[in-house]
Amino acid sequence: MILNRRKTLTALACASLAALVSVAPGMAQAADKALTIGFAQTGAESEWRTANTDSVKAAATAAGVTLKFSDAQQKQENQIKAIRSFIAQKVDVIILAPLVATGWDTVLLEAKKAKIPVLLESRSVEVKDPSTFATFVGSDFTEEGRRAGKWLIENSKAMTGDVNIVELQGTVGSDPAIERKKGFEEALKADPRFKIIRSQTGDFTRAKGKEVMEAFLKADGKKINVLYAHNDDMAIGAIQAIEEAGFKPGKDILVIGVDAVKGAFEAMIAGKMNVSVECSPLLGPQLMQAAKDVVGGKKLPRWIKTNEGVFPAEVAAKEFPNRKY
Ligand code: AHR
């Protein structure tokens, strides 16, 4: 679905209406019933993910929901096992943060047959039957990629000649990695000066971001003008590699990240990072509302989108005290 996510989501608006109408009566329960929700989380790969887990747990407690939490440690098979266990336990709703986009058809169909609505959060999926999930709560990752590209266009005007970019991608096959790459390339494609000279996964972690950046620097060193990292954790790991290689991050190499976590603000205030495109992990309250609504028989929109901005280094010190994650 990732290639044509928007198209699919739109097309699904119609399909899902029919699906929800047919599923909702069986699933509708008293809106004030105390819910039990199973949450199949990806793991704890980043500062963002920890904030996301905390947000869901806090919102569940505040809403009087019993939350069964599963940390898949970055393995899809663990998430599939967790979903099957939630089905066996007859939870009211399942929240899934899908590690990757594909490979969910069978288990989501099992949840649908058990009449347990599934809410996707933080990443989306590519499935044959879109009625197997009730909604996606999360960001527009393509737009995040575009915003990163637009920032670079605006802030590289003084550069002469080619602008050599290295890219640290997120987890292979994950929705945000695919879409952030796509949006970034889309924003830059009109100007041939921008060249992505290397692109490799850093799996959304600091350790891998550092390791891959070390390899980029070894291969291309002085040629690199810009680092685009699909999340701040990888950018922060890469900053260390840049410094160890004797370059100045934020100056010799522009550093662009995504998420806008506190760690990125600290790096920006220290002059080592140039911008972070926001991606909010604070999805807990929207998820609890969506869970109550779907159990109560209400029709959910196909996509509950988060509102986000862009934080360049110039505003970091002023914004830092307001950051919640
Ligand atoms: O799905 C959202 C992404 O997952 C965040 O950008 C990243 O930091 C996290 O691991």
Coordinates of C-alpha atoms and ligand atoms in Angstrom, one line a residue:
M1 CA 0.0 0.0 0.0
I2 CA 2.8 2.3 0.7
L3 CA 3.3 3.4 -2.9
N4 CA -0.2 4.5 -3.1
R5 CA -1.1 4.8 0.5
R6 CA -3.2 8.0 0.1
K7 CA -5.1 6.4 -2.9
T8 CA -5.7 3.3 -0.9
L9 CA -6.9 5.1 2.1
T10 CA -9.3 7.1 0.0
A11 CA -10.5 4.1 -1.8
L12 CA -10.9 2.4 1.5
A13 CA -13.1 5.1 2.9
C14 CA -15.9 3.5 0.8
A15 CA -15.0 -0.1 1.3
S16 CA -14.6 0.4 5.0
L17 CA -17.9 2.1 5.4
A18 CA -19.5 -1.1 4.1
A19 CA -17.2 -3.2 6.2
L20 CA -17.9 -1.3 9.4
V21 CA -21.6 -1.2 8.9
S22 CA -21.5 -5.0 8.7
V23 CA -19.1 -5.5 11.5
A24 CA -20.2 -2.8 13.9
P25 CA -23.5 -4.3 15.1
G26 CA -21.7 -7.4 16.3
M27 CA -19.0 -5.4 17.9
A28 CA -21.0 -2.6 19.4
Q29 CA -21.0 -2.7 23.2
A30 CA -22.0 -0.3 25.9
A31 CA -19.8 2.8 25.4
D32 CA -19.0 3.0 29.1
K33 CA -17.9 -0.6 29.4
A34 CA -14.4 -0.9 31.0
L35 CA -12.2 -2.0 28.1
T36 CA -9.4 -4.5 27.8
I37 CA -6.9 -3.6 25.1
G38 CA -4.0 -5.6 23.8
F39 CA -1.1 -3.4 22.5
A40 CA 1.4 -5.0 20.2
Q41 CA 4.3 -2.5 20.2
T42 CA 7.4 -2.8 17.9
G43 CA 10.0 -2.5 20.6
A44 CA 12.0 0.3 22.2
E45 CA 14.3 1.2 19.3
S46 CA 14.2 5.0 19.7
E47 CA 13.5 7.9 22.1
W48 CA 10.3 8.3 20.0
R49 CA 9.1 4.8 20.6
T50 CA 9.6 5.0 24.3
A51 CA 7.5 8.2 24.4
N52 CA 4.9 6.5 22.3
T53 CA 4.7 3.5 24.7
D54 CA 4.5 5.9 27.7
S55 CA 1.7 7.9 26.0
V56 CA -0.4 4.8 25.3
K57 CA 0.1 3.4 28.8
A58 CA -0.7 6.8 30.5
A59 CA -3.8 7.3 28.3
A60 CA -5.0 3.8 29.1
T61 CA -4.7 4.4 32.8
A62 CA -6.4 7.7 32.6
A63 CA -9.3 6.1 30.6
G64 CA -9.7 3.2 33.1
V65 CA -8.6 0.7 30.4
T66 CA -6.8 -2.5 31.2
L67 CA -3.8 -2.6 28.9
K68 CA -2.0 -5.8 28.0
F69 CA 1.3 -4.7 26.6
S70 CA 3.6 -6.7 24.4
D71 CA 7.1 -5.5 23.4
A72 CA 8.0 -7.4 20.2
Q73 CA 11.7 -6.5 20.3
Q74 CA 11.7 -5.5 16.7
K75 CA 10.5 -8.9 15.4
Q76 CA 7.3 -9.2 13.4
E77 CA 6.8 -12.8 14.4
N78 CA 6.6 -11.6 18.0
Q79 CA 3.9 -9.1 17.1
I80 CA 2.0 -11.8 15.3
K81 CA 2.2 -14.1 18.3
A82 CA 1.1 -11.3 20.6
I83 CA -2.0 -10.6 18.4
R84 CA -2.9 -14.3 18.5
S85 CA -2.6 -14.3 22.2
F86 CA -4.8 -11.2 22.5
I87 CA -7.4 -12.9 20.3
A88 CA -7.3 -16.0 22.6
Q89 CA -7.7 -13.8 25.6
K90 CA -10.7 -12.1 24.0
V91 CA -9.6 -8.5 24.4
D92 CA -12.0 -5.8 23.3
V93 CA -9.6 -4.0 21.0
I94 CA -6.1 -4.6 19.6
I95 CA -3.7 -1.8 19.0
L96 CA -0.9 -2.7 16.6
A97 CA 2.2 -0.6 15.8
P98 CA 3.3 -2.7 12.8
L99 CA 7.0 -3.1 12.5
V100 CA 6.9 -3.4 8.7
A101 CA 4.1 -2.8 6.2
T102 CA 3.5 -6.3 4.8
G103 CA 2.8 -9.8 6.1
W104 CA -0.3 -9.0 8.2
D105 CA -3.1 -10.4 6.1
T106 CA -3.6 -13.7 7.9
V107 CA -3.4 -12.5 11.4
L108 CA -5.6 -9.4 10.8
L109 CA -8.2 -11.6 9.2
E110 CA -8.1 -13.8 12.3
A111 CA -8.8 -10.8 14.5
K112 CA -11.7 -9.7 12.2
K113 CA -13.2 -13.2 12.4
A114 CA -13.0 -13.0 16.2
K115 CA -14.8 -9.7 15.9
I116 CA -12.0 -7.8 17.6
P117 CA -11.3 -4.4 16.0
V118 CA -7.7 -3.6 15.3
L119 CA -6.4 0.0 15.5
L120 CA -3.1 0.7 13.7
E121 CA -0.8 3.2 15.3
S122 CA 2.4 4.9 14.4
R123 CA 2.9 2.9 11.2
S124 CA 0.5 1.6 8.6
V125 CA 0.2 -1.7 6.7
E126 CA -0.3 -3.0 3.1
V127 CA -3.1 -5.6 3.2
K128 CA -5.4 -7.1 0.7
D129 CA -8.5 -6.6 2.9
P130 CA -8.5 -3.1 4.4
S131 CA -11.6 -3.9 6.5
T132 CA -9.3 -6.0 8.7
F133 CA -8.2 -2.8 10.5
A134 CA -10.5 0.0 11.7
T135 CA -8.3 3.0 11.4
F136 CA -4.7 4.2 11.3
V137 CA -3.7 6.8 14.0
G138 CA -0.4 8.5 13.0
S139 CA 1.5 10.8 10.8
D140 CA 1.8 11.7 7.2
F141 CA 5.3 10.3 6.6
T142 CA 5.5 11.3 2.9
E143 CA 4.8 14.9 4.0
E144 CA 7.5 14.6 6.7
G145 CA 10.0 13.6 3.9
R146 CA 8.8 16.5 1.8
R147 CA 9.3 18.9 4.7
A148 CA 12.8 17.7 5.2
G149 CA 13.5 18.2 1.4
K150 CA 11.9 21.7 1.4
W151 CA 14.0 22.7 4.4
L152 CA 17.2 21.6 2.5
I153 CA 16.2 23.5 -0.6
E154 CA 15.7 26.7 1.4
N155 CA 18.9 26.3 3.4
S156 CA 21.4 25.2 0.7
K157 CA 21.0 28.2 -1.6
A158 CA 24.5 29.5 -0.8
M159 CA 26.0 26.1 -1.7
T160 CA 27.7 25.9 -5.0
G161 CA 27.9 22.8 -7.2
D162 CA 26.4 19.4 -6.3
V163 CA 24.9 18.9 -2.9
N164 CA 25.9 15.4 -1.8
I165 CA 23.5 13.8 0.5
V166 CA 23.8 10.6 2.5
E167 CA 20.6 9.1 3.8
L168 CA 20.0 6.9 6.8
Q169 CA 16.8 5.0 6.2
G170 CA 14.6 3.6 8.9
T171 CA 13.7 -0.1 9.3
V172 CA 13.6 -1.8 5.9
G173 CA 10.0 -2.3 4.8
S174 CA 8.5 0.0 7.4
D175 CA 5.9 2.5 6.4
P176 CA 7.9 5.6 7.7
A177 CA 11.1 4.5 6.0
I178 CA 9.4 4.0 2.6
E179 CA 7.4 7.2 2.8
R180 CA 10.1 9.5 4.2
K181 CA 12.4 8.5 1.5
K182 CA 9.7 9.0 -1.2
G183 CA 8.7 12.5 0.1
F184 CA 12.3 13.7 0.4
E185 CA 13.2 12.6 -3.2
E186 CA 9.9 14.1 -4.5
A187 CA 10.8 17.5 -2.9
L188 CA 14.3 17.5 -4.4
K189 CA 13.7 15.9 -7.8
A190 CA 13.4 19.2 -9.7
D191 CA 16.9 20.3 -8.9
P192 CA 19.7 18.0 -10.3
R193 CA 22.2 19.6 -7.9
F194 CA 20.8 17.4 -5.1
K195 CA 22.4 14.0 -5.2
I196 CA 21.7 11.2 -2.8
I197 CA 25.2 9.5 -3.0
R198 CA 24.5 6.8 -0.3
S199 CA 21.4 5.4 1.3
Q200 CA 21.3 2.6 3.8
T201 CA 19.2 1.5 6.7
G202 CA 20.2 2.4 10.2
D203 CA 17.1 0.6 11.6
F204 CA 15.9 3.7 13.5
T205 CA 18.6 3.2 16.2
R206 CA 21.4 5.3 17.5
A207 CA 24.0 2.5 17.4
K208 CA 23.2 1.5 13.8
G209 CA 23.0 5.2 12.7
K210 CA 26.5 5.7 14.0
E211 CA 27.8 2.5 12.5
V212 CA 26.4 3.2 9.0
M213 CA 27.5 6.9 9.1
E214 CA 31.1 5.7 9.9
A215 CA 31.0 3.6 6.7
F216 CA 29.6 6.5 4.7
L217 CA 32.4 8.8 6.0
K218 CA 35.1 6.1 5.3
A219 CA 33.9 5.9 1.7
D220 CA 33.1 9.5 0.9
G221 CA 34.5 11.7 3.8
K222 CA 34.8 15.2 2.5
K223 CA 32.4 14.8 -0.3
I224 CA 29.4 14.6 2.1
N225 CA 27.5 17.9 2.5
V226 CA 24.2 16.7 4.1
L227 CA 23.0 13.9 6.2
Y228 CA 19.2 13.1 6.0
A229 CA 18.3 10.6 8.8
H230 CA 14.8 9.1 8.9
N231 CA 14.8 9.7 12.6
D232 CA 16.6 11.7 15.3
D233 CA 18.1 8.7 17.0
M234 CA 20.0 7.8 13.9
A235 CA 21.0 11.4 13.4
I236 CA 22.3 11.6 16.9
G237 CA 24.4 8.4 16.5
A238 CA 25.7 9.8 13.2
I239 CA 26.7 13.1 14.8
Q240 CA 29.0 11.1 17.0
A241 CA 30.5 9.4 14.0
I242 CA 30.9 12.8 12.2
E243 CA 32.8 14.2 15.2
E244 CA 35.0 11.2 15.5
A245 CA 35.9 11.5 11.9
G246 CA 37.1 15.1 12.5
F247 CA 34.2 17.0 10.9
K248 CA 31.8 19.5 12.5
P249 CA 28.2 18.2 12.4
G250 CA 25.8 21.0 11.7
K251 CA 28.5 23.0 9.8
D252 CA 30.7 20.8 7.6
I253 CA 27.8 18.4 7.2
L254 CA 24.2 19.6 7.6
V255 CA 22.2 17.3 9.7
I256 CA 18.5 16.7 9.1
G257 CA 16.4 14.5 11.4
V258 CA 12.8 13.5 11.9
D259 CA 10.7 13.2 15.1
A260 CA 11.7 16.3 17.1
V261 CA 12.6 14.4 20.2
K262 CA 14.3 16.2 23.1
G263 CA 17.7 14.7 22.1
A264 CA 17.4 16.4 18.8
F265 CA 16.7 19.8 20.5
E266 CA 19.8 19.3 22.7
A267 CA 21.9 18.6 19.5
M268 CA 20.5 21.6 17.8
I269 CA 21.1 23.9 20.8
A270 CA 24.7 22.5 20.8
G271 CA 25.0 23.6 17.2
K272 CA 25.4 20.0 15.9
M273 CA 22.1 19.5 14.2
N274 CA 20.2 21.8 11.8
V275 CA 16.6 20.8 11.8
S276 CA 14.1 18.1 13.0
V277 CA 10.8 17.5 11.3
E278 CA 8.2 16.7 13.9
C279 CA 6.5 13.3 14.2
S280 CA 4.4 13.1 17.3
P281 CA 4.4 9.9 19.4
L282 CA 1.8 11.2 21.7
L283 CA -1.0 9.1 20.2
G284 CA -2.4 7.5 23.4
P285 CA -5.4 9.8 24.0
Q286 CA -6.6 9.5 20.3
L287 CA -6.2 5.8 20.5
M288 CA -8.2 5.4 23.7
Q289 CA -11.0 7.6 22.1
A290 CA -10.9 5.5 18.9
A291 CA -11.1 2.3 20.9
K292 CA -14.1 3.5 22.8
D293 CA -15.8 4.8 19.7
V294 CA -15.3 1.6 17.7
V295 CA -16.5 -0.6 20.5
G296 CA -19.5 1.7 20.9
G297 CA -20.3 1.0 17.2
K298 CA -19.2 4.4 15.8
K299 CA -17.6 4.6 12.4
L300 CA -14.0 5.7 12.5
P301 CA -12.2 7.8 9.8
R302 CA -9.7 5.6 7.9
W303 CA -6.9 7.9 9.1
I304 CA -6.7 9.9 12.3
K305 CA -3.8 12.2 11.3
T306 CA -1.5 14.0 13.7
N307 CA -0.7 17.8 13.4
E308 CA 3.0 18.4 13.1
G309 CA 5.6 21.1 12.4
V310 CA 9.3 21.6 11.6
F311 CA 11.8 22.8 14.1
P312 CA 15.0 24.4 12.8
A313 CA 18.0 25.0 15.0
E314 CA 17.2 28.7 15.3
V315 CA 14.1 28.0 17.3
A316 CA 15.4 25.1 19.4
A317 CA 16.4 26.9 22.5
K318 CA 13.1 28.8 22.7
E319 CA 11.0 25.6 22.0
F320 CA 12.9 23.2 24.2
P321 CA 11.0 24.0 27.4
N322 CA 7.7 23.2 25.6
R323 CA 8.7 19.8 24.4
K324 CA 6.8 16.9 25.9
Y325 CA 9.0 14.1 24.5
Ligands
AHR1 O1 6.9 4.9 13.3 C1 7.4 6.1 13.7 C2 8.9 5.9 13.7 O2 9.3 4.8 14.5 C3 9.7 7.1 14.4 O3 10.0 8.1 13.5 C4 10.9 6.4 14.8 O4 11.8 7.1 15.6 C5 10.3 5.2 15.4 O5 11.2 4.2 15.7

